Coordinates of C-alpha atoms and ligand atoms in Angstrom, one line a residue:
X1272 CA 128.1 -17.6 114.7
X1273 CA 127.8 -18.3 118.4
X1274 CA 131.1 -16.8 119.4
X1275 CA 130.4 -14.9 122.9
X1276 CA 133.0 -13.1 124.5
X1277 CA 133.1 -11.0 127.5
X1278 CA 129.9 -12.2 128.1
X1279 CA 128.7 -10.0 124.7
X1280 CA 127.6 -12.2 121.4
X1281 CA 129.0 -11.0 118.3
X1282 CA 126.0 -9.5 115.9
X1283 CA 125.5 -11.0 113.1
X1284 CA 127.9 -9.3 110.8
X1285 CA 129.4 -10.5 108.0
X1286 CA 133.1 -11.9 107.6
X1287 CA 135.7 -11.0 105.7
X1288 CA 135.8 -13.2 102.6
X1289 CA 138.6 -13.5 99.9
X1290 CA 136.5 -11.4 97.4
X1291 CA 136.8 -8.5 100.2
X1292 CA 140.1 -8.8 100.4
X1293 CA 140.7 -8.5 97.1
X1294 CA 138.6 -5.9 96.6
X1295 CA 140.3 -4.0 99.8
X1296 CA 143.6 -4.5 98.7
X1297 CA 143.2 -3.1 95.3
X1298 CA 141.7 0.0 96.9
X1299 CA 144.8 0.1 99.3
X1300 CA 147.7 -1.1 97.8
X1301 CA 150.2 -2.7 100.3
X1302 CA 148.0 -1.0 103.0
X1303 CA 145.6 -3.7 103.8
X1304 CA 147.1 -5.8 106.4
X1305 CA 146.4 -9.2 107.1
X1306 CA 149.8 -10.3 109.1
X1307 CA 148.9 -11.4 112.2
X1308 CA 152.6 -9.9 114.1
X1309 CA 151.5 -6.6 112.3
X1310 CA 147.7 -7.0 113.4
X1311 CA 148.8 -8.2 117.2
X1312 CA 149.6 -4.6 118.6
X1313 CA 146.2 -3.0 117.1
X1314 CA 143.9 -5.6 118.8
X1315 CA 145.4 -4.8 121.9
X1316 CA 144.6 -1.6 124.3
X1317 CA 146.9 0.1 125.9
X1318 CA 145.9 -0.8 129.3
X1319 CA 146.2 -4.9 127.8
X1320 CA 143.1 -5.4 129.2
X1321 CA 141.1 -5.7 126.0
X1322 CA 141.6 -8.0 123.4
X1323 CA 140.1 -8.1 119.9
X1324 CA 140.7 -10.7 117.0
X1325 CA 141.0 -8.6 114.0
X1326 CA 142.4 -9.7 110.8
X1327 CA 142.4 -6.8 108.4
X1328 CA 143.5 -3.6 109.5
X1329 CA 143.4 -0.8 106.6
X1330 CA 145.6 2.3 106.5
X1331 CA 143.3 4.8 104.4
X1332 CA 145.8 8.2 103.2
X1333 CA 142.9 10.4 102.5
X1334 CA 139.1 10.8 103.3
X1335 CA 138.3 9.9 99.7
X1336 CA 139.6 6.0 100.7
X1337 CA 137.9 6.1 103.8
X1338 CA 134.3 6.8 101.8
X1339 CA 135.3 4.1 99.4
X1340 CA 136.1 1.7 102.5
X1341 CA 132.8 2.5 104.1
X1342 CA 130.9 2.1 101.4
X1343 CA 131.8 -1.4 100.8
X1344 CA 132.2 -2.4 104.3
X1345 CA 128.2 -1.0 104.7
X1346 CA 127.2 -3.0 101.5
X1347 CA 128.4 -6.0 102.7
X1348 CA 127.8 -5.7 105.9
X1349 CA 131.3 -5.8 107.9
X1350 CA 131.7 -4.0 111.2
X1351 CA 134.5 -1.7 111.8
X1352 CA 136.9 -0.2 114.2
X1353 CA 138.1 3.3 114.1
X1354 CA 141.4 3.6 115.0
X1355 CA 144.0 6.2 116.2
X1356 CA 146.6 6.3 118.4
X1357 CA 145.6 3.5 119.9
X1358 CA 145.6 5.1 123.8
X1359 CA 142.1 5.0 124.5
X1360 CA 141.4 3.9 128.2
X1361 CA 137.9 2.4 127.8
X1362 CA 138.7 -0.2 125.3
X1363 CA 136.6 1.7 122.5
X1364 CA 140.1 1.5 120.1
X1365 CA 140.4 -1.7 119.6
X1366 CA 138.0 -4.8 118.3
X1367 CA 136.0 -7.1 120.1
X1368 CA 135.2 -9.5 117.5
X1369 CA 136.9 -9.6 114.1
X1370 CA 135.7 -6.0 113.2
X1371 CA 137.9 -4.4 110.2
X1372 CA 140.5 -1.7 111.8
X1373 CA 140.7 1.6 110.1
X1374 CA 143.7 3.2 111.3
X1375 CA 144.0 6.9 110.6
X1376 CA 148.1 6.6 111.3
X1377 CA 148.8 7.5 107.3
X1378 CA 146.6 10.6 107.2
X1379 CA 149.1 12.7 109.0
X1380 CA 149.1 15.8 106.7
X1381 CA 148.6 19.4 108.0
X1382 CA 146.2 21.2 105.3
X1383 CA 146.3 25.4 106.8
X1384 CA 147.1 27.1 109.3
X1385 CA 146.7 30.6 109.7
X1386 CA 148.1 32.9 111.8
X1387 CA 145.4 35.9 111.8
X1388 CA 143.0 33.3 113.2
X1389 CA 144.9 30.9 115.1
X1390 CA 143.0 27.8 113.0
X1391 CA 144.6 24.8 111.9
X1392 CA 142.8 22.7 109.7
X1393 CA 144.6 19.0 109.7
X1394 CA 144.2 15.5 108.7
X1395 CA 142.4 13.5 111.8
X1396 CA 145.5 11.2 111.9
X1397 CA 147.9 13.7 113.1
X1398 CA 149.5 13.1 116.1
X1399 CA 149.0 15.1 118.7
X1400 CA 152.3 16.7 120.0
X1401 CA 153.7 16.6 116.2
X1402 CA 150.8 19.5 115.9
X1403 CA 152.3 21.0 118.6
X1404 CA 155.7 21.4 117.5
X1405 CA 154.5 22.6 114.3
X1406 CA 152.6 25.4 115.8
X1407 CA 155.1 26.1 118.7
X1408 CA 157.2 27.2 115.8
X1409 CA 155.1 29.8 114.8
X1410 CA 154.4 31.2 118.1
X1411 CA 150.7 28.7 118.7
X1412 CA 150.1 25.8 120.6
X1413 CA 147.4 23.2 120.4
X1414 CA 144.6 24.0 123.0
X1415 CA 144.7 20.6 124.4
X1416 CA 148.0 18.8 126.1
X1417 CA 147.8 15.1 127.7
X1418 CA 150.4 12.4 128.9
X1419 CA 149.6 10.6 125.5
X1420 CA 150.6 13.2 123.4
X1421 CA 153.7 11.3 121.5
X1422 CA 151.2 8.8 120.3
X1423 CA 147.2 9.7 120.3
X1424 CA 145.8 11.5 116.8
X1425 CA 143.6 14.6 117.2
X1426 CA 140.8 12.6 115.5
X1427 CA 141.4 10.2 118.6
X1428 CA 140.8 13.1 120.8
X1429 CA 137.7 14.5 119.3
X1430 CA 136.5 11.1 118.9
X1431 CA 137.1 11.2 123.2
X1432 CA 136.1 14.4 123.8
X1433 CA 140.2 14.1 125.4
X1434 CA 140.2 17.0 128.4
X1435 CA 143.8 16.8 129.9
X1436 CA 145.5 19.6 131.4
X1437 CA 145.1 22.6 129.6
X1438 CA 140.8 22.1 129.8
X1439 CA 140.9 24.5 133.0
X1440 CA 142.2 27.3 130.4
X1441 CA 141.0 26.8 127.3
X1442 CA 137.6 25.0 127.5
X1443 CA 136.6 21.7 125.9
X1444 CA 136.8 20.6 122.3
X1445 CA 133.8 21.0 122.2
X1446 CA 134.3 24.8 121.9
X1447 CA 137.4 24.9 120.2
X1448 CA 137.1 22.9 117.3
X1449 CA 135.5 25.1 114.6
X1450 CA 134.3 22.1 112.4
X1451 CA 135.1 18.6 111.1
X1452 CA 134.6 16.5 108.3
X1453 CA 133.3 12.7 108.6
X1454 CA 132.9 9.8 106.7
X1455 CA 129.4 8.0 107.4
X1456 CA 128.5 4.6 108.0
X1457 CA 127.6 4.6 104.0
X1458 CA 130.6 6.5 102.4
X1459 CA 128.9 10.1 102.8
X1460 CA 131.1 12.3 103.3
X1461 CA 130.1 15.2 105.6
X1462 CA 131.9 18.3 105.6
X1463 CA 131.3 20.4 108.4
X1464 CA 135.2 22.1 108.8
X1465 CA 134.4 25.6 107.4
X1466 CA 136.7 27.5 110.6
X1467 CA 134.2 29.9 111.6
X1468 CA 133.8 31.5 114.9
X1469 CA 130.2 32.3 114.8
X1470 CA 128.1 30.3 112.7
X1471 CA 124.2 29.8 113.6
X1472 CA 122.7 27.9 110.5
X1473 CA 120.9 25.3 111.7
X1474 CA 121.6 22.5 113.8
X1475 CA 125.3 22.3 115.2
X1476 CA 126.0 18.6 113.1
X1477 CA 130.1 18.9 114.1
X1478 CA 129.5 18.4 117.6
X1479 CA 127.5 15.3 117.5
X1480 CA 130.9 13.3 116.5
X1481 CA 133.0 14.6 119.4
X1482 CA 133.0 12.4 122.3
X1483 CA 130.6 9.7 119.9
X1484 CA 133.9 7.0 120.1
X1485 CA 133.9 6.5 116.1
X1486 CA 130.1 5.1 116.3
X1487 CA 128.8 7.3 114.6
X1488 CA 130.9 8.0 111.2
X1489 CA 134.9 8.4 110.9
X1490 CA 136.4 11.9 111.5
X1491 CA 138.8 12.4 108.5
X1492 CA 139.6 16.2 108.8
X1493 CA 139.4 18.9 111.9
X1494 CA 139.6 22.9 111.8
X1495 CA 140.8 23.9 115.6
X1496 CA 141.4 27.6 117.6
X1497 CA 144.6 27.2 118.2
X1498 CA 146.0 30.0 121.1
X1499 CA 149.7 31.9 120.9
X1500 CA 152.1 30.4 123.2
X1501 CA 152.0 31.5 126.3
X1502 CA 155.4 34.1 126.5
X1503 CA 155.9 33.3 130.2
X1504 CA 155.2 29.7 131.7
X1505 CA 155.5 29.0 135.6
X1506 CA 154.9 25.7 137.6
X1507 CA 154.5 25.4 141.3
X1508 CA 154.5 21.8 143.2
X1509 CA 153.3 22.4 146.2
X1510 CA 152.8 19.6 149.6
X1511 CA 150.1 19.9 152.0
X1512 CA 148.5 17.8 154.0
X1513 CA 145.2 17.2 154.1
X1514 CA 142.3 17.6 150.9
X1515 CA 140.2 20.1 152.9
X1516 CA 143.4 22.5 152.0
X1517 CA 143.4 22.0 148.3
X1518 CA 140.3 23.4 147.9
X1519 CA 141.2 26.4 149.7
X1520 CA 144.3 26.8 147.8
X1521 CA 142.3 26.8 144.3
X1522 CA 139.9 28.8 145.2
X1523 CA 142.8 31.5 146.5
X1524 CA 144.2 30.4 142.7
X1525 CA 141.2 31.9 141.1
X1526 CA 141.3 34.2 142.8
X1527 CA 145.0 35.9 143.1
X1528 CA 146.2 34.6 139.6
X1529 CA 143.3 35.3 137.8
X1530 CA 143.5 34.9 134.4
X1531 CA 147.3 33.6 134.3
X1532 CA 146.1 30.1 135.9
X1533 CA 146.5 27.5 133.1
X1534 CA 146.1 23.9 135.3
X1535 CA 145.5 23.2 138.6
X1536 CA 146.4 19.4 139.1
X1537 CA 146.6 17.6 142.0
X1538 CA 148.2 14.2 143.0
X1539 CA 148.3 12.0 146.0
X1540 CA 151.1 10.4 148.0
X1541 CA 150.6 6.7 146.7
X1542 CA 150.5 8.4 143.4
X1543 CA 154.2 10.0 144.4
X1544 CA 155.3 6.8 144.8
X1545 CA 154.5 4.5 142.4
X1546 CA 155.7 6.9 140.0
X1547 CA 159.0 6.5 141.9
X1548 CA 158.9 3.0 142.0
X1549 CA 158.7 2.5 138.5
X1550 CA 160.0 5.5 136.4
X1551 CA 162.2 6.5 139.0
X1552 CA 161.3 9.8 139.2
X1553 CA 162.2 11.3 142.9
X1554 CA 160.6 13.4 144.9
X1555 CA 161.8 17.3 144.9
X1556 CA 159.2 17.8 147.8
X1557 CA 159.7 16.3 151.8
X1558 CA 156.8 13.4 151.8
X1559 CA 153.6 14.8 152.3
X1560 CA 150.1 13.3 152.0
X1561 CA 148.9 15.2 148.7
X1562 CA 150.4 17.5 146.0
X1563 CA 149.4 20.4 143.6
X1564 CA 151.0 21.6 140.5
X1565 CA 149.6 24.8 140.0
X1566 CA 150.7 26.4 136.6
X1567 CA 150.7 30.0 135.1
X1568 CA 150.8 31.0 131.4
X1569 CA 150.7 34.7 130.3
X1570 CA 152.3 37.2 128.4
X1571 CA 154.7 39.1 130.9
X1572 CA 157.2 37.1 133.0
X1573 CA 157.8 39.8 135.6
X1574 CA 153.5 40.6 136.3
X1575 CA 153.2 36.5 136.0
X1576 CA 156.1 36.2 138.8
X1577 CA 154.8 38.6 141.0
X1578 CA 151.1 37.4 141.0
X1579 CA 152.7 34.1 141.5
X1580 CA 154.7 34.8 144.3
X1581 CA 152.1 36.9 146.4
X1582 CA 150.3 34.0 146.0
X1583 CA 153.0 31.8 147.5
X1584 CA 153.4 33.7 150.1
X1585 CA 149.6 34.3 150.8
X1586 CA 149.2 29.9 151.2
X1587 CA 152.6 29.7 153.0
X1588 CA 151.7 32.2 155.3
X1589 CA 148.5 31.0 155.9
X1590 CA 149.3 27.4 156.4
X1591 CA 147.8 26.0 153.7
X1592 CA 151.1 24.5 152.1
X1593 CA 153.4 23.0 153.8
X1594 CA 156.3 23.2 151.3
X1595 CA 156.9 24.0 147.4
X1596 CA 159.4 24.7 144.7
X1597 CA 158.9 26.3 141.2
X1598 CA 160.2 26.1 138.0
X1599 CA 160.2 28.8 135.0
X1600 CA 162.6 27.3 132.6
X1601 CA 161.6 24.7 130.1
X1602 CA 163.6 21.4 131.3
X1603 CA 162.0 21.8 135.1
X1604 CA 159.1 22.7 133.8
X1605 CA 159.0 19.0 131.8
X1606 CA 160.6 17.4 135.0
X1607 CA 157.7 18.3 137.8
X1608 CA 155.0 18.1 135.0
X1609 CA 156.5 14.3 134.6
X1610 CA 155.4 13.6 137.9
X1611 CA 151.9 14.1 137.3
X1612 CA 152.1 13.1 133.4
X1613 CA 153.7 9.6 134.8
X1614 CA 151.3 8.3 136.8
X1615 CA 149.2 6.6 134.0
X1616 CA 152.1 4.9 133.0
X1617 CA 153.5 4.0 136.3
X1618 CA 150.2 2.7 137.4
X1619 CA 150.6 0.4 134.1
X1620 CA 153.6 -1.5 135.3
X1621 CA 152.4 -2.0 139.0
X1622 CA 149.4 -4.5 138.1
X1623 CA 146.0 -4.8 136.7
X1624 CA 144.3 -1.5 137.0
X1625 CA 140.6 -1.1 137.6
X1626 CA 140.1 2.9 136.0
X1627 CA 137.9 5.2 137.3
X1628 CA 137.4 8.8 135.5
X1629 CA 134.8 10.7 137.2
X1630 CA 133.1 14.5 137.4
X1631 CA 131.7 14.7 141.2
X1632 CA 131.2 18.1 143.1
X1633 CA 134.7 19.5 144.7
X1634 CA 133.8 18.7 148.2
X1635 CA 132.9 14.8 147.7
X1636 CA 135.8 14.8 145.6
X1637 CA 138.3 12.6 147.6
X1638 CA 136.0 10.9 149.5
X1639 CA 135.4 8.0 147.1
X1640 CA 139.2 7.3 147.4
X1641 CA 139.3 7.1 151.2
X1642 CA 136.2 5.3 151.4
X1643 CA 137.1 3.0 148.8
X1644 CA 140.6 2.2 150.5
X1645 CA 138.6 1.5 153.6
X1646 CA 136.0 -0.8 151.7
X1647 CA 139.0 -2.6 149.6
X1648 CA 141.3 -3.1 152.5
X1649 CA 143.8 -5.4 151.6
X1650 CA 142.3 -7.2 148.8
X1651 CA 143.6 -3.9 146.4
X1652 CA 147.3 -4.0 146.0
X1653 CA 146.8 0.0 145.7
X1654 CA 144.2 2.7 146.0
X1655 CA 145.2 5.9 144.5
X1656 CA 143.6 9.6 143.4
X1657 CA 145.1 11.8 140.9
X1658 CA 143.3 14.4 138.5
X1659 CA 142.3 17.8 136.8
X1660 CA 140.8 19.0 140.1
X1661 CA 140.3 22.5 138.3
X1662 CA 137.5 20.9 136.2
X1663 CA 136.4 18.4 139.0
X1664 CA 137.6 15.5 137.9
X1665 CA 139.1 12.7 139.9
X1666 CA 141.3 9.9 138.5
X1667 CA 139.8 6.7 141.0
X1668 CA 142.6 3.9 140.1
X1669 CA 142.7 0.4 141.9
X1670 CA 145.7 -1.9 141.2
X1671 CA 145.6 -5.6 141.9
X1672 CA 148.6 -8.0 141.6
X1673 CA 146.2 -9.6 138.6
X1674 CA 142.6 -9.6 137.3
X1675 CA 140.4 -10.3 140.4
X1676 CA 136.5 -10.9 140.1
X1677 CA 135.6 -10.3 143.7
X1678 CA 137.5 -7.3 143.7
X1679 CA 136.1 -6.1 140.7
X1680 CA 132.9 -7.4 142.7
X1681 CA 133.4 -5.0 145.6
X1682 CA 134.1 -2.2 143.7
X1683 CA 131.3 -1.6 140.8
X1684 CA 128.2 -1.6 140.6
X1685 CA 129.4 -0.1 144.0
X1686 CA 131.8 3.4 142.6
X1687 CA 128.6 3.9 139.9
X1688 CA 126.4 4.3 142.5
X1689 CA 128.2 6.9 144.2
X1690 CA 129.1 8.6 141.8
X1691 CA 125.0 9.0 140.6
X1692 CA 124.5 9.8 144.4
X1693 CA 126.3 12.9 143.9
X1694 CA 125.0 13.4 140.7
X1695 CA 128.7 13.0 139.2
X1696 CA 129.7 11.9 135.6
X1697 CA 130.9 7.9 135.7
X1698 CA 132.8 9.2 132.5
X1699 CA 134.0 12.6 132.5
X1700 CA 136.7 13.1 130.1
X1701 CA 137.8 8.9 128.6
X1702 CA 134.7 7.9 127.3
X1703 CA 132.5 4.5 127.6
X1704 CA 134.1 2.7 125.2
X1705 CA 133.5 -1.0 125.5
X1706 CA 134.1 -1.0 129.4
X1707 CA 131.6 1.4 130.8
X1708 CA 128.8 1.1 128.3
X1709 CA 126.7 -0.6 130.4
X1710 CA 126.7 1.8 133.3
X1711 CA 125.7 4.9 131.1
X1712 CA 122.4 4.8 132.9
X1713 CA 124.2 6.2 136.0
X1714 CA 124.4 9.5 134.7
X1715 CA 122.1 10.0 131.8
X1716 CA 118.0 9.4 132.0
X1717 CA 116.8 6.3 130.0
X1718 CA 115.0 9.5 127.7
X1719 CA 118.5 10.7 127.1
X1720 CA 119.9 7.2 125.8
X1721 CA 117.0 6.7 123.9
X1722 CA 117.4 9.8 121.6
X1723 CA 121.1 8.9 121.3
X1724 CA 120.2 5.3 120.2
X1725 CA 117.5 6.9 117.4
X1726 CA 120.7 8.9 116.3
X1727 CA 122.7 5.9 116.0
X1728 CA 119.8 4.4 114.0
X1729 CA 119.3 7.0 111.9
X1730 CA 123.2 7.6 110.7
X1731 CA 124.5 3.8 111.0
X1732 CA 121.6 2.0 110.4
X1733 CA 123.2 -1.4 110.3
X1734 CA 125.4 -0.9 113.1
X1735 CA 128.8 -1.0 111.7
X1736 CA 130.6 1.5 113.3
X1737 CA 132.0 0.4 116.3
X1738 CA 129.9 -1.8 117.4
X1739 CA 129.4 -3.2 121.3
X1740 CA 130.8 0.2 122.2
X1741 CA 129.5 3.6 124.3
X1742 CA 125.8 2.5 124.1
X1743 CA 124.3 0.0 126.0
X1744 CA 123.5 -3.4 125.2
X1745 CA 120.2 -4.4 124.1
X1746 CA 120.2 -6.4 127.1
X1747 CA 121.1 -3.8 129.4
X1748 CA 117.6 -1.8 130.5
X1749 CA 117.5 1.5 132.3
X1750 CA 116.9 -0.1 136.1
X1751 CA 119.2 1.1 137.4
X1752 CA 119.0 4.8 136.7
Ligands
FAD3176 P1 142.2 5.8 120.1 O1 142.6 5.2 121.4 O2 142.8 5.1 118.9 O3 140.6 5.7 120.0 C1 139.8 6.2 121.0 C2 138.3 6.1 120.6 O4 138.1 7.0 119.5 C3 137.9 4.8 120.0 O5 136.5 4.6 120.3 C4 138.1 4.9 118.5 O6 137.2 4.0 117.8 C5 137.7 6.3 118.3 N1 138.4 7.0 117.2 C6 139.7 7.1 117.0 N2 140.0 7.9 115.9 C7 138.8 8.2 115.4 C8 138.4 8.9 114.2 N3 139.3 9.5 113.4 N4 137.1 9.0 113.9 C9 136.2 8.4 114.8 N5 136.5 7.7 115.9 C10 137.8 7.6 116.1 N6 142.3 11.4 128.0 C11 141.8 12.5 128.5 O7 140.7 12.9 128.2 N7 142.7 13.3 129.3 C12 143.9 13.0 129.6 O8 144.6 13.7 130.3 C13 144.4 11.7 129.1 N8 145.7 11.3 129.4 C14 146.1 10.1 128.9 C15 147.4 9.7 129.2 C16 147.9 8.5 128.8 C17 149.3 8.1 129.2 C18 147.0 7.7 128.1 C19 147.5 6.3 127.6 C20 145.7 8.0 127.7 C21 145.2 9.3 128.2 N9 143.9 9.7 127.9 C22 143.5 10.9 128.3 C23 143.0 8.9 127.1 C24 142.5 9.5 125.8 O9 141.2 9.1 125.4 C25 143.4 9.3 124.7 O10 144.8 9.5 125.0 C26 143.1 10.1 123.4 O11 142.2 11.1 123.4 C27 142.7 9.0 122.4 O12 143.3 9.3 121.2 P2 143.8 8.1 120.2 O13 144.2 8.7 118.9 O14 144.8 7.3 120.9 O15 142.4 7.3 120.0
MLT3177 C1 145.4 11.7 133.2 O1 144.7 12.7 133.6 O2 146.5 11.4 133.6 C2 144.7 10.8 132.2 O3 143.3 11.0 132.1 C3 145.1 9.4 132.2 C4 144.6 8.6 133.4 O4 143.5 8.8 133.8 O5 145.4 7.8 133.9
ZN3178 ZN1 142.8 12.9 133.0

């Protein structure tokens, strides 16, 4: 099998044969699907810009099936896809070849949650924001909010290492999940979810699998810190005009609201407007160049107000903003938090869209997008820079009317190497996926990657899970770092 695509060659895996099937299907009753309409949306990314050509996609219920799956699929040699929600930006979710789909979407059940400790332990297929409304009923919410929250699972997001908005408050997953279990490559089942705060036996096995992109076994189960809901919630959008002032205003942020601050996101005009343009959502500001939602969570609504509005009045005063509005009650709340959440979509219906997602040092922060609109010119339909500028992470995104070599030309290796310059992350909070595998050498040492490939070795040794995705290709040496 010669079959090349993307300029990758398929391994030499197996293919699905009528024995598998059969042997599939009796293991999953009417949930091994083979009909291509059903199959079209899960070989697809979200962005459209990856395509795999899957024919079996299985729908496991319980971590039991998923060790059954494995251990076939490991025996006989077939690759397979982890699957979630399916809104992955790296085009790690979906097949490259005809690798098998294991979709988590029927393992959707919540197992505990208790309220002395704030843990919930739940099935990895639960969708985010379903969690959330579960917990907001009992006075919790999930430590982790993004724009794909209707749709991605949490074992999508531990699989990402997801950040979002809330990251600036509540730290990464990496320190709130308690513990996981995960199916290996060969059907072992490894449970490491015991929800303990403090435990120091040994090496820490959970956090290998988040942020690994399913290549390294299948999260079937997750025990998270979940914190009370916040009893007062304010949102600021503020305007200002230049980058410089940004800064400035987060570090008065830290510094007059203290532990209240729960996101400080920022946005710029072309951002503004192209989620006008296509969700039209309008503009509660006067235009200015850049914008700032700034948002509080904390436990008294009159001490949150006032810390809030001495601070208003500290960066109005001072110059720093030019204009702002806030909102404290829920539906405003959703509306300005819209504009920011939009822009991923927006961006989606305005062309192709080359995605950058990158950790660089707060000063050099919005350089990259002015020098990159400089070097683009007009070949880019659109330059734009959003992101979580609390944790130092700027969304780069170029739109083009269509798919364009040369401008893909102009722009990497060419954002990679700046990025490294700086000594930034080329993936900060999305992943490598199948997209950025290759550059992984821009922000790891060739030492580094080496390890990670002996621990690929050593707990899939036949490659199955998810291959062509977050390491390098064999191909691809370390020149460059
Ligand atoms: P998928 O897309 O299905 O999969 C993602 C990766 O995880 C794939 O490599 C897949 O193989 C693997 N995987 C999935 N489930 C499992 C599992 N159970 N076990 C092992 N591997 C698995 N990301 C951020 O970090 N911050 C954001 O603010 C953010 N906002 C977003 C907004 C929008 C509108 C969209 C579309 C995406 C956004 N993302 C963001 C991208 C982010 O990676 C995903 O939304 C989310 O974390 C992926 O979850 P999912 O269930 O959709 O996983
Ligand atoms: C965001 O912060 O909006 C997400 O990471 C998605 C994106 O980068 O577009
Ligand atoms: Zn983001």
């Amino acid at each position: 099998f010669t079959d090349v695509r993307y300029g990758v060659r398929r391994l030499a895996f197996s293919t699905v044969t009528k024995e598998d099937l059969k042997f599939l299907e009796s293991l999953l009753p009417d949930r091994a699907v083979t009909d291509p309409d059903l199959l079209e949306a899960s070989n697809v990314d979200w962005l459209r810009t990856v395509r795999g050509r899957s024919q079996l996609l299985l729908r496991p219920r319980n971590t039991e099936e998923v060790s059954q799956i494995l251990r076939y699929c490991n025996d006989r040699n077939l690759a397979v896809n982890p699957q979630g929600g399916n809104t992955g930006l790296v085009g790690g979710s979906v097949p490259v070849f005809d690798e098998i789909i294991i979709s988590t979407a029927q393992m959707n059940s919540i197992i505990d949650f208790n309220p002395n400790s704030g843990v919930l332990i739940c099935q990895s297929g639960c969708i985010l924001e379903n969690l959330n409304g579960y917990l907001e009923a009992q006075d919790f919410i999930m430590p982790l909010d993004l724009g794909a929250k209707g749709s991605c699972h949490i074992g999508g997001n531990l699989a990402t290492n997801a950040g979002g908005l809330r990251l600036l408050r509540y730290g990464s997953l990496h320190g709130t999940v308690l513990g996981l279990e995960a199916v290996l490559a060969d059907g072992t089942v490894l449970n490491c979810l015991a929800p303990l705060r403090k435990d120091n036996t040994g090496y820490d096995l959970k956090q290998l699998f988040i942020g690994a992109e399913g290549t390294l076994g299948i999260i079937t189960a997750v025990s998270i810190l979940c914190p009370r809901k916040p009893r007062s919630v304010n949102l600021a959008l503020l305007g200002c005009d230049r980058f410089d002032q940004i800064l400035s205003i987060f570090n008065q942020c830290k510094g007059m609201l203290g532990e209240i601050l729960s996101a400080f996101e920022f946005l710029d005009q072309s951002c503004r407007e192209v989620v006008q343009e296509h969700l039209k959502l309008a503009n509660p500001l006067q235009e200015k160049p850049f914008y700032i939602l700034v948002e509080t969570s904390g436990s008294n609504a009159n001490h949150d107000q006032e810390k809030l509005n001495q601070f208003l009045e500290e960066v109005m005063t001072s110059g720093l903003v030019a204009e702002g509005t806030v909102a404290t009650e829920e539906r405003k709340i959703k509306a300005l938090w819209g504009l920011r959440e939009g822009i991923t979509e927006a961006l989606s219906h305005d062309g192709y869209i080359y995605k950058y997602d990158i950790s660089l040092p707060l000063e050099k922060i919005y350089d990259i997008v002015v020098d990159m609109r400089e070097r683009l010119g007009d070949k880019a339909k659109r330059v734009v820079g959003y992101g979580h500028i609390g944790d130092g992470n700027l969304h780069l995104n170029i739109v083009s009317p269509a798919h364009d070599h040369q401008l893909l030309a102009a722009i990497e290796p060419y954002v990679y190497e700046w990025t490294a310059k700086y000594s930034g992350s080329i993936s900060a909070e999305h992943g490598l996926g199948f997209k950025k595998k290759d550059f992984i050498y821009y922000s790891k040492s060739k030492e580094a990657v080496q390890i990670m490939q002996q621990m690929k070795l050593m707990l899939d040794p036949k490659g199955i899970l998810n291959p062509y995705k977050t390491l390098p290709s064999p191909s691809q040496n370390s020149a460059s770092s």
